Coordinates of C-alpha atoms in Angstrom, one line a residue:
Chain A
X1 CA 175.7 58.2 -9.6
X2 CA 175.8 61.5 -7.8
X3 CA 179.3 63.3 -6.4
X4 CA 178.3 62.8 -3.2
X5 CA 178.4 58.8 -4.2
X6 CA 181.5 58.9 -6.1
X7 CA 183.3 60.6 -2.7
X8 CA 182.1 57.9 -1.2
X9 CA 183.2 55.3 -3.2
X10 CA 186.6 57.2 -3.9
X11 CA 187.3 57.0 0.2
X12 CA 186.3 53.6 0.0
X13 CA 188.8 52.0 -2.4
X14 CA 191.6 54.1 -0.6
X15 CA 190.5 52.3 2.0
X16 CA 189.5 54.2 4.5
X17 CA 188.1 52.0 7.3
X18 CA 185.4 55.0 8.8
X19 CA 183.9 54.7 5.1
X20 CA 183.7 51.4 4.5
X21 CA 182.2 51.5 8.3
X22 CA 179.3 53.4 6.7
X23 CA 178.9 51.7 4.0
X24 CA 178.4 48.5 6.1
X25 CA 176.4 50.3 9.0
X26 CA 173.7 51.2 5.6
X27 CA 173.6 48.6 3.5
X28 CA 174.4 45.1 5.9
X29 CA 170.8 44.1 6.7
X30 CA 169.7 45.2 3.3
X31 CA 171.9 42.8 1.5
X32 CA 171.5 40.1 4.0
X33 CA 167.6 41.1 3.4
X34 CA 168.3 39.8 -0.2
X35 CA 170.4 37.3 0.5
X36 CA 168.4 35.7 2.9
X37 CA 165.6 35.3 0.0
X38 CA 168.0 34.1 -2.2
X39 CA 169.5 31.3 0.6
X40 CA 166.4 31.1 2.9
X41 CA 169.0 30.4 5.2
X42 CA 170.0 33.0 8.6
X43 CA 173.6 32.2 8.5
X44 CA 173.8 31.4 4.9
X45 CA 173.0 35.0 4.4
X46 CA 175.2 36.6 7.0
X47 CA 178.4 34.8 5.3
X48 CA 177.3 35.8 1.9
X49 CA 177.0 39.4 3.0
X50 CA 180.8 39.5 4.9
X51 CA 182.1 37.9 1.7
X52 CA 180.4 40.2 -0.6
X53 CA 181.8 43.4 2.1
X54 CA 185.2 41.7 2.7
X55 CA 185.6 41.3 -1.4
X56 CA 184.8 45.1 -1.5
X57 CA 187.7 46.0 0.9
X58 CA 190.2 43.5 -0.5
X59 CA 189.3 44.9 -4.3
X60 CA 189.7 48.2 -3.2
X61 CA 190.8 50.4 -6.0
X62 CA 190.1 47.6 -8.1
X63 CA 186.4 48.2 -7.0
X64 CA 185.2 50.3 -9.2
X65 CA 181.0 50.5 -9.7
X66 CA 179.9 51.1 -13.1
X67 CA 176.4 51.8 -12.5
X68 CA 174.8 53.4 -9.2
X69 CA 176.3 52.2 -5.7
X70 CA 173.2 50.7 -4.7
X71 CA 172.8 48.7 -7.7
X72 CA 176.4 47.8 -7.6
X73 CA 176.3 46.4 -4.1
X74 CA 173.2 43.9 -5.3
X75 CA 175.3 42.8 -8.4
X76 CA 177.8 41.7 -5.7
X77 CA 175.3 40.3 -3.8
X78 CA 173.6 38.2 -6.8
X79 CA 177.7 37.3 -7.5
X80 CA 178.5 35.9 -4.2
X81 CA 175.4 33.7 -4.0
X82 CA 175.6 32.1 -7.5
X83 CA 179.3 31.5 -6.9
X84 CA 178.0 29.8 -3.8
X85 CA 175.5 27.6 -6.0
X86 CA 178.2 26.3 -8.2
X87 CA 181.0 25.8 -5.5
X88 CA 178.8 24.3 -3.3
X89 CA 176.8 21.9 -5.0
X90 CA 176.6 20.2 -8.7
X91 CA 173.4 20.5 -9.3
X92 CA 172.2 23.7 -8.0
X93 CA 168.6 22.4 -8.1
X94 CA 169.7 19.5 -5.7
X95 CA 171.3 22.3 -3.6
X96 CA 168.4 24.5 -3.2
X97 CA 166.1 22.2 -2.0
X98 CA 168.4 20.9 0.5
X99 CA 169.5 24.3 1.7
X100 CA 165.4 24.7 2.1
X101 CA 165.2 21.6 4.2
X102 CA 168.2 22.2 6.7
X103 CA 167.4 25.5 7.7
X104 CA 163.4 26.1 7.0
X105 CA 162.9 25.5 10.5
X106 CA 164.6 27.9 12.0
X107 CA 164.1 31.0 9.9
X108 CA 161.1 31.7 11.7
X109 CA 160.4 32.8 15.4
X110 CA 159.2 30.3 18.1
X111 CA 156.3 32.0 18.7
X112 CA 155.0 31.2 15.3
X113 CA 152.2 28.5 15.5
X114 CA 152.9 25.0 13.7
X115 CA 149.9 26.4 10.9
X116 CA 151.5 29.3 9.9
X117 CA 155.3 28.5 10.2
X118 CA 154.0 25.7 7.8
X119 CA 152.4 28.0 5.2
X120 CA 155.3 29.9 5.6
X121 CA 157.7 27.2 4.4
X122 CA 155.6 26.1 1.5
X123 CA 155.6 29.6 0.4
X124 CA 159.2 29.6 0.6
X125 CA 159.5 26.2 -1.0
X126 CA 157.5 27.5 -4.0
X127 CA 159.1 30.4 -4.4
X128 CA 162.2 28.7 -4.6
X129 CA 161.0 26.5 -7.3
X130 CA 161.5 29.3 -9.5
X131 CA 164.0 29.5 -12.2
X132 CA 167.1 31.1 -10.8
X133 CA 166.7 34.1 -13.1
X134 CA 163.1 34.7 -12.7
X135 CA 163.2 34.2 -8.8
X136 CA 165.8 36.8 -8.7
X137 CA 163.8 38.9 -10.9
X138 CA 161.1 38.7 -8.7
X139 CA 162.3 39.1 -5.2
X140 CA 164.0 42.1 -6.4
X141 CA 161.1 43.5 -7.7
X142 CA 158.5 42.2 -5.1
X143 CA 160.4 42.2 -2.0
X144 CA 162.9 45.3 -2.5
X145 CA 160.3 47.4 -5.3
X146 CA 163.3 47.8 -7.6
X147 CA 162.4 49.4 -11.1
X148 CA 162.3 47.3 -14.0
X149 CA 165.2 49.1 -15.4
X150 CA 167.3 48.5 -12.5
X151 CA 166.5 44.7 -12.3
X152 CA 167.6 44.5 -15.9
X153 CA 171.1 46.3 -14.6
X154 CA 171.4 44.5 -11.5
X155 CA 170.8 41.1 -13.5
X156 CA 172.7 41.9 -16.7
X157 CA 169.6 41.3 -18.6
X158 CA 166.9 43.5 -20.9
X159 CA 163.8 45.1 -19.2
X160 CA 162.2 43.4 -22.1
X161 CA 163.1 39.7 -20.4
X162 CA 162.7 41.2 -16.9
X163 CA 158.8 41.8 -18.3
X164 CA 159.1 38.3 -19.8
X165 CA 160.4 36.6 -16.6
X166 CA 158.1 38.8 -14.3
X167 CA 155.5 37.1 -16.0
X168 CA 156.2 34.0 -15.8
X169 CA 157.3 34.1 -12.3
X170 CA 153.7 35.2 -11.7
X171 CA 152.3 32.7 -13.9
X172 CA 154.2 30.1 -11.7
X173 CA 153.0 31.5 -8.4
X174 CA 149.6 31.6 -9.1
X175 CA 149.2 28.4 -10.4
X176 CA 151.5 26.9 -7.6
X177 CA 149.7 29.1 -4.8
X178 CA 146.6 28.3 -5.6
X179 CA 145.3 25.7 -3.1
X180 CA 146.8 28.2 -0.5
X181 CA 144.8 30.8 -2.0
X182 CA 141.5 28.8 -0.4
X183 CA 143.3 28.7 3.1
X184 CA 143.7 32.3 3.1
X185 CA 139.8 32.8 1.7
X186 CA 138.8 30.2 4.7
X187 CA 140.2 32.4 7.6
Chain B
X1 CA 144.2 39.4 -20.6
X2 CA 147.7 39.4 -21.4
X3 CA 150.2 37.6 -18.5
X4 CA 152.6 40.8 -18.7
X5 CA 150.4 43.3 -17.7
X6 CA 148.8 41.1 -14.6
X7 CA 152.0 40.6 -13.9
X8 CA 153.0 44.2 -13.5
X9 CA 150.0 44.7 -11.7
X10 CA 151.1 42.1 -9.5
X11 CA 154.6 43.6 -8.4
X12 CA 152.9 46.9 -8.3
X13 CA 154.8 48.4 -11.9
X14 CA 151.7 49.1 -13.5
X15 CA 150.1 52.8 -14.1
X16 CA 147.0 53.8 -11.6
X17 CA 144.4 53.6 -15.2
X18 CA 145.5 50.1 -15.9
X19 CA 145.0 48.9 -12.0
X20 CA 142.0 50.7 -12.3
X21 CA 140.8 49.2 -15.1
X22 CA 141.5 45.7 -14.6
X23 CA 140.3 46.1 -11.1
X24 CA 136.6 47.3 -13.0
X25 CA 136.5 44.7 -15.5
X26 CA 138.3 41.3 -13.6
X27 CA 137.6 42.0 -9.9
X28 CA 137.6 38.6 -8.6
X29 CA 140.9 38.3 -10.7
X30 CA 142.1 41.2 -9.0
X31 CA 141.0 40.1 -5.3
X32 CA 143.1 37.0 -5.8
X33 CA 146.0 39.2 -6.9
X34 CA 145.3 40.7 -3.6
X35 CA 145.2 37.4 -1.8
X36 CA 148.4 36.1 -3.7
X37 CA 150.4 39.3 -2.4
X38 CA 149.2 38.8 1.3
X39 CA 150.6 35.1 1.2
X40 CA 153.9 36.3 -0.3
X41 CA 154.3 39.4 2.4
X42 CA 154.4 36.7 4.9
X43 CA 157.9 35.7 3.8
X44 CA 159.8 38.3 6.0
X45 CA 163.3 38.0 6.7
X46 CA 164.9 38.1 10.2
X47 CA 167.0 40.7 11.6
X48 CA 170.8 40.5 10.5
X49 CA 173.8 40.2 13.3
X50 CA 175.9 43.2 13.4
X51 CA 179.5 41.2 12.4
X52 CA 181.4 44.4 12.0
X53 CA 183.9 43.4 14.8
X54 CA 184.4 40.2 12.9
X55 CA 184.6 41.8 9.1
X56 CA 187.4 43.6 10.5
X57 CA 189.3 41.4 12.4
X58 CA 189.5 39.6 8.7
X59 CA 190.0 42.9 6.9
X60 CA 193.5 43.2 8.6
X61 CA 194.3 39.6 7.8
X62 CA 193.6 40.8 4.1
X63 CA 195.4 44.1 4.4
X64 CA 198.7 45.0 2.2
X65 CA 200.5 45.9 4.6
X66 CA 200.9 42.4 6.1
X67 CA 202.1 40.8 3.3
X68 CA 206.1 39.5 3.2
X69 CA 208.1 41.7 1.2
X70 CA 206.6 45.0 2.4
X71 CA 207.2 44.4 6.4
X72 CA 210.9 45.4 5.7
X73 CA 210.1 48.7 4.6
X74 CA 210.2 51.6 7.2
X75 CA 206.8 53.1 6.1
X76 CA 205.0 50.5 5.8
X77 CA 205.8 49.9 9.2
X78 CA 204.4 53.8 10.2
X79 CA 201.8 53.1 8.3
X80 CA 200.9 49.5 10.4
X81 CA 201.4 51.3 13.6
X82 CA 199.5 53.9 12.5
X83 CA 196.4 51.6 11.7
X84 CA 196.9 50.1 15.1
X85 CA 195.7 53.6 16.7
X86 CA 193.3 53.9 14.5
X87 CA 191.8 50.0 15.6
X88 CA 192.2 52.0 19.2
X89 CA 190.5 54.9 18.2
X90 CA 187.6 53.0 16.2
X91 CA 186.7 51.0 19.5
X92 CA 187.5 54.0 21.6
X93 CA 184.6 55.7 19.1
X94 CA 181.9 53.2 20.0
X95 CA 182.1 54.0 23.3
X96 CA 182.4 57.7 23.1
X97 CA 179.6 57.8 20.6
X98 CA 177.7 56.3 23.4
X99 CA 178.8 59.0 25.9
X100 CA 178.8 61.6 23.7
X101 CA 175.7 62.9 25.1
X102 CA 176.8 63.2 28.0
X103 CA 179.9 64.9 27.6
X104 CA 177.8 67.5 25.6
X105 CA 176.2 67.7 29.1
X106 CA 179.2 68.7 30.8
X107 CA 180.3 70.7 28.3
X108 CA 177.6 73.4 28.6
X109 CA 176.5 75.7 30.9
X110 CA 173.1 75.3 31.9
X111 CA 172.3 73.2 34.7
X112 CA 169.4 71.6 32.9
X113 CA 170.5 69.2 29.3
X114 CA 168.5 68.0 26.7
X115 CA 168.6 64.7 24.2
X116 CA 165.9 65.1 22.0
X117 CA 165.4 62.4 19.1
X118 CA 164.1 63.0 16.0
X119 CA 161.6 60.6 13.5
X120 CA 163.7 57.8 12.6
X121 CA 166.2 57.6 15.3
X122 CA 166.6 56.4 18.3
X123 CA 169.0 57.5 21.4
X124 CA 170.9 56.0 24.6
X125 CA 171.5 58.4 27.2
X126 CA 173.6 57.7 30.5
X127 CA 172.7 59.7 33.3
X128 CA 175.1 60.9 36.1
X129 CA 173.8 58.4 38.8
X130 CA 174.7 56.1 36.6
X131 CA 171.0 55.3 34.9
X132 CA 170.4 54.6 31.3
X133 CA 167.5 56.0 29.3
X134 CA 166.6 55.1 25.9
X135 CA 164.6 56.9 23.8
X136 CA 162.3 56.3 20.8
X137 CA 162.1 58.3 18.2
X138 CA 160.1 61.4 18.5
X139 CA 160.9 61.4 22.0
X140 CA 162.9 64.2 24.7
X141 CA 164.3 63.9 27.5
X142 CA 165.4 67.0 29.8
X143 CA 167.4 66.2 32.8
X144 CA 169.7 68.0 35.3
X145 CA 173.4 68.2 34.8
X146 CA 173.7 67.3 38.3
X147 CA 171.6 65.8 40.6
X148 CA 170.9 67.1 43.6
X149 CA 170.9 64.1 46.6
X150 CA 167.5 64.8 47.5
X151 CA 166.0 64.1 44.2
X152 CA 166.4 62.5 41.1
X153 CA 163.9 64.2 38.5
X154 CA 163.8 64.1 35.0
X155 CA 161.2 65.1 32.4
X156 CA 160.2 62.9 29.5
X157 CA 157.8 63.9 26.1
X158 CA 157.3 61.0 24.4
X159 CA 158.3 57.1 25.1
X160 CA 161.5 56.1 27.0
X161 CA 163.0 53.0 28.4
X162 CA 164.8 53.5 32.0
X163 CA 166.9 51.1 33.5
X164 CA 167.5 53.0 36.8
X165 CA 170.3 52.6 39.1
X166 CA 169.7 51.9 42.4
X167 CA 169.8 54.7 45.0
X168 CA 168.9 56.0 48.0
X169 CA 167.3 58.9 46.7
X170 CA 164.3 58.1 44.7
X171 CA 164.5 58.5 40.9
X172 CA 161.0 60.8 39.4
X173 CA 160.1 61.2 36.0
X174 CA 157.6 63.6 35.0
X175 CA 155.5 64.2 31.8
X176 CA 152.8 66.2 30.9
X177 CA 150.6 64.4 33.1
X178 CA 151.9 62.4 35.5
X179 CA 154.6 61.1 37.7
X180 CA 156.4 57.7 38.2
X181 CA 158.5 57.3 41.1
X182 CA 161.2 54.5 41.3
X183 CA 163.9 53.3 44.0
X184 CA 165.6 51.4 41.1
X185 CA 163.7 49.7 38.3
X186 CA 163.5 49.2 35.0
X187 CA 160.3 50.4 33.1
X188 CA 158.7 51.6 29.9
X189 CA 157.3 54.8 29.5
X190 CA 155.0 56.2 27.1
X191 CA 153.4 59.8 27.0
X192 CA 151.2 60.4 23.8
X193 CA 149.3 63.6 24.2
X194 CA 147.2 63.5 27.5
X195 CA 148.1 60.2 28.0
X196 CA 151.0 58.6 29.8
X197 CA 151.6 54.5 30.0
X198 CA 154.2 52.9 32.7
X199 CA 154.9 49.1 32.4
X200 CA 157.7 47.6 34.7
X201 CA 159.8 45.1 33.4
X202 CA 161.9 44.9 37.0
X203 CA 161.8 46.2 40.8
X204 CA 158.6 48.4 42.2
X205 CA 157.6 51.7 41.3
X206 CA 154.6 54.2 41.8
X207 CA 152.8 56.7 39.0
X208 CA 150.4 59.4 39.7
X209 CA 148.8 62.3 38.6
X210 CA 150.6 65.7 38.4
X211 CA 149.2 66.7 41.4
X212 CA 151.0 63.4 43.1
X213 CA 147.1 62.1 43.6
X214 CA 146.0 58.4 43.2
X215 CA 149.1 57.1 44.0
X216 CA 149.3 53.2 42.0
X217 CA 152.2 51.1 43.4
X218 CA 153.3 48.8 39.9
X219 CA 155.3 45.2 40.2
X220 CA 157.1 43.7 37.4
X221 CA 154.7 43.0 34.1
X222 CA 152.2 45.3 35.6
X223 CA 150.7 48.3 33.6
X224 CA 149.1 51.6 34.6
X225 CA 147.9 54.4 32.4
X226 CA 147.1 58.1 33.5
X227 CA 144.8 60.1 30.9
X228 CA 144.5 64.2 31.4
X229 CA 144.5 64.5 35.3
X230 CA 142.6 61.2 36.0
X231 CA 144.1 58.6 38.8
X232 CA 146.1 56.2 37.8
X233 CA 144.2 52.8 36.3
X234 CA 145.1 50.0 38.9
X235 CA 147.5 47.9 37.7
X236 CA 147.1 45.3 35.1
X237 CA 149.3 42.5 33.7
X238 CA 150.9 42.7 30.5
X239 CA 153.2 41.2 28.0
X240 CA 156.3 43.9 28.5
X241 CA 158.3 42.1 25.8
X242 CA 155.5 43.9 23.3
X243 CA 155.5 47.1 24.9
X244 CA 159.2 47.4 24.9
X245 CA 159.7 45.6 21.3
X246 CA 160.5 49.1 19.7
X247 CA 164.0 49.0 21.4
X248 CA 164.8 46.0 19.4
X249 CA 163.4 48.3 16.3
X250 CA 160.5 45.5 15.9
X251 CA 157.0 47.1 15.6
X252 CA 154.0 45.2 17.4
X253 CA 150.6 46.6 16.9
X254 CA 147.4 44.7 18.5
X255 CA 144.2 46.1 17.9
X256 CA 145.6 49.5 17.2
X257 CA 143.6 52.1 15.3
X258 CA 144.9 52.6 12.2
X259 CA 145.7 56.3 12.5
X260 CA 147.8 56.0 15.9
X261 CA 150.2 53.1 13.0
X262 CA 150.6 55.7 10.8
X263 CA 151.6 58.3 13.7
X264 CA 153.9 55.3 14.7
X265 CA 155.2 55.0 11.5
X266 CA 156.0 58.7 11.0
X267 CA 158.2 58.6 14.1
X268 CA 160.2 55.6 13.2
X269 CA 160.8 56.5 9.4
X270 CA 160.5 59.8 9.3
X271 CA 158.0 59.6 6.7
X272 CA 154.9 61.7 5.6
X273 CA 151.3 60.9 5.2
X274 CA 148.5 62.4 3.6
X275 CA 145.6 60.4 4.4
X276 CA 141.9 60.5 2.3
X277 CA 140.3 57.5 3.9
X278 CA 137.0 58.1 5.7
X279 CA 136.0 56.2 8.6
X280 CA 139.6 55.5 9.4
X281 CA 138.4 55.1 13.4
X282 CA 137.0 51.7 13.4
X283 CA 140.0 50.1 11.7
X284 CA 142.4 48.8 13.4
X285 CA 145.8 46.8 13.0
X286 CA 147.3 43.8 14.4
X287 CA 150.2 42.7 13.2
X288 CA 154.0 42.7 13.9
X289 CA 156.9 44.0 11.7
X290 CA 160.3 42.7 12.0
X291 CA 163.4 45.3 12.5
X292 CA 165.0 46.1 8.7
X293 CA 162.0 46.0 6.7
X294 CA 161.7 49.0 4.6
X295 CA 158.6 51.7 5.3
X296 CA 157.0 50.8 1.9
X297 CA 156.7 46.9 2.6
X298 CA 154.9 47.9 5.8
X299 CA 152.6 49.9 3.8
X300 CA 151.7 47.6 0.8
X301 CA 150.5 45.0 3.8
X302 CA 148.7 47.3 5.5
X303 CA 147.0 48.4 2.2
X304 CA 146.1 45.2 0.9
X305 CA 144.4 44.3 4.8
X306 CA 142.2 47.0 4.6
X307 CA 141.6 47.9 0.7
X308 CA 143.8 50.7 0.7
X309 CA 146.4 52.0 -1.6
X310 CA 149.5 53.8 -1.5
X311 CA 151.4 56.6 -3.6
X312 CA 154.3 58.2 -3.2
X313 CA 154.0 62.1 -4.5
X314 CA 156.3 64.7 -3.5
X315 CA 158.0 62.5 -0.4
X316 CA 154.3 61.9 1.2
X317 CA 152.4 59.0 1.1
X318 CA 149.2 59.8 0.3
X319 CA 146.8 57.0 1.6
X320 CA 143.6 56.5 -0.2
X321 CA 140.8 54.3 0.0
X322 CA 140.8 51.4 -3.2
X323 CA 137.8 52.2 -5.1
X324 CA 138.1 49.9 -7.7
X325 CA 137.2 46.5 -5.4
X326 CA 135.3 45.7 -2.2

């Protein structure tokens, strides 16, 4: 963490409101970004992301990142959303699915033909097959190019299982991708 | 092959030798790697609502100072009064921010003002007569601190979006090769090097050369370009909602040669390239890039449409061609 950072931060858990504006204004469509892969859900995401800032703000100089701000704030993030798995539903298997039905539809623009939006959701679908871990693992390395080392932070797990899960998550995609690998080949 | 490594080529962690060498030995393995990572960079997320207004309002529900117990105490009640000018002064903020350009107008001397906007940012000015401009990135506009009320004439390099107020006196913009003359309308314009686009999203206007020749008279959805000192194109209809997509920070490229994206991209991330590819003129790129997603997700589906890879030395990407498959 630089000093510049640690200011930052310092401001923040004093509360001061243009600070914590900043922070908001930098990170908010980031974290929704990640939350949205997580969820697959629009509005799923944008509550996540106000929890995760309004816990920040109500901590305040109880909020104290360990590791580097950016980091820190996708710890929260990855928080917020398996809390929401367990309150939410029993089975958080059960739950992701039907999160994936109710909202699949519209997480993609009108203007999307039916062939596409379709792909799209089977993607998705697969994707969210995944093993909470690895998916996480994943989409923070494939959609956000996080280092393995910061994966490993940001999931409180070893780069040697981030390598493991990476892995398999590939494992998984190919195999499960495959018969969309022919539609892609066709066009 | 072990699953580790493929997988690290995969999410793009593995050294250049080993990409290179399993793109040599396992190419079809490799151009399915490809294929799998095109599928996957289709998952995009949408743009994010801006819920500040709403984080806050619950921000002072959470606050201390609202608590029971504390209200009785004389400083916490400064200190709540206090916070209430500062809500004033935060929403007072957003709207001076907005008009801070203009008060940097009055505030000088000169009787000509100047927004410019650098890569990566984007800028709203509000004009005396009460029109709003707003600019892309990369982009200046030089205007006069007062109009006089026989003209309105501003001066624009680079792309703007006018909404003009309605008037009397008829509202010119001029760039280094043409003019476009409004009574009240709202357009798009573009000047990139000798060339100059107009599309009109609402009202009338007319564009010609510098030299006021070839006068073209443009309705709404209509498009007209001027290149060098040529006349005007007649107008054509267009889908405006692509031209002005930029102001929505959404990037929508049809058909465009790949050199004039990476200019693109340059102005709207402020970001380098160094490019090696030969024959980069007959690529070109359609595609369409939602606001939020970051520079190098842009890049790594650009790369894997036209076997191209991307590296990040010294804050340039340097843009080469992929040797290892075709």
């Amino acid at each position: 963490m630089n000093s510049e950072e640690r200011e930052w931060i310092k401001r923040i858990q004093a509360r001061d409101r243009e600070s914590f504006k900043q922070l908001y204004d930098q990170y908010h469509q980031e974290l929704f970004n990640f939350l949205w892969y997580l969820t697959n859900s629009k509005e799923e995401a944008e509550n996540l992301t106000q929890n995760v800032f309004l816990n920040i703000w109500t901590k305040g100089e109880k909020w104290n990142p360990h590791t580097a701000l950016r980091s820190f704030l996708y710890r929260c993030c990855k928080n917020e959303y398996l809390n929401f798995i367990r309150k939410g539903k029993t089975n958080p298997l059960f739950a992701a699915v039907e999160i994936t039905a109710a909202n699949s539809s519209t997480n993609f623009g009108p203007e999307v033909d039916n062939e596409k939006e379709e792909l799209k959701r089977s993607i998705t679908k697969i994707i969210k097959s995944m093993p909470e871990r690895k998916r996480l693992a994943f989409i923070l390395r494939y959609y956000f190019d996080m280092p393995y080392h910061q994966i490993a932070e940001i999931l409180d797990i070893s780069i040697a299982t981030v390598n493991r899960d990476m892995a398999s998550a590939y494992r998984i995609l190919r195999e499960k991708l495959k018969a969309f690998l022919f539609i892609l080949n066709k066009r | 092959m072990d699953d580790e490594l493929l997988a690290r080529i995969f999410t793009q962690e593995a050294t250049e030798e080993e990409i290179q060498a399993f793109a040599r030995t396992k190419p079809e393995e490799f151009e399915k790697l490809k294929k799998l990572q095109a599928l996957l960079d289709q998952i995009q997320p949408p743009v994010a609502e801006n819920r500040w207004a709403e984080l806050l309002q619950k921000m002072e529900e959470e606050s201390p100072s609202q608590q029971n117990g504390y209200i009785k105490n004389p400083l916490v009640d400064i200190r709540s009064t206090f916070s209430a000018f500062q809500r004033m002064w935060r929403i007072a903020a957003v709207v001076l921010v907005t008009l801070a350009s203009l008060w940097w107008v009055y505030g000088n001397y000169f009787t000509q003002a100047e927004v410019k906007t650098p890569n990566g940012k984007h800028a709203t000015v509000h004009l005396v007569d009460g029109t709003v401009v707003e600019l892309n990135a990369a982009s200046k506009l030089r205007y006069p601190k007062k109009f006089s009320d026989k003209l309105r004439k501003v001066r624009l390099m680079g792309e703007a979006f006018f909404k003009v107020a309605p008037g009397s006196v008829p509202f010119t913009v001029e760039t280094q090769n043409a003019l476009v003359q409004v009574l009240g309308s709202a357009f798009n314009l573009r000047q990139r090097g000798n060339t100059t686009t107009v599309v009109v999203q609402l009202g009338k206007l007319a564009i010609a050369n510098l030299e006021s020749v070839g006068k073209v008279v443009l309705h709404s959805g209509e498009m007209s370009q001027v290149v060098d000192t040529s006349l005007p194109t007649p107008p054509v209809k267009v889908d405006i909602s692509k031209m002005t997509a930029w102001r929505e920070g959404k990037l929508i490229f049809e058909r465009t040669p790949l050199h004039v994206v990476f200019e693109e991209l340059t102005r709207q991330f402020d970001v380098k390239f160094k490019i090696a590819v030969a024959n980069m003129t007959n690529l070109t790129l359609t595609a369409k890039y939602n606001k939020g997603l970051p520079v190098d997700q842009i890049l790594r589906h650009i790369c894997a449409n036209f076997n191209l890879k991307s590296k990040k030395i010294n804050g340039a990407f340097q843009i080469d061609e992929d040797g290892g498959v075709q």
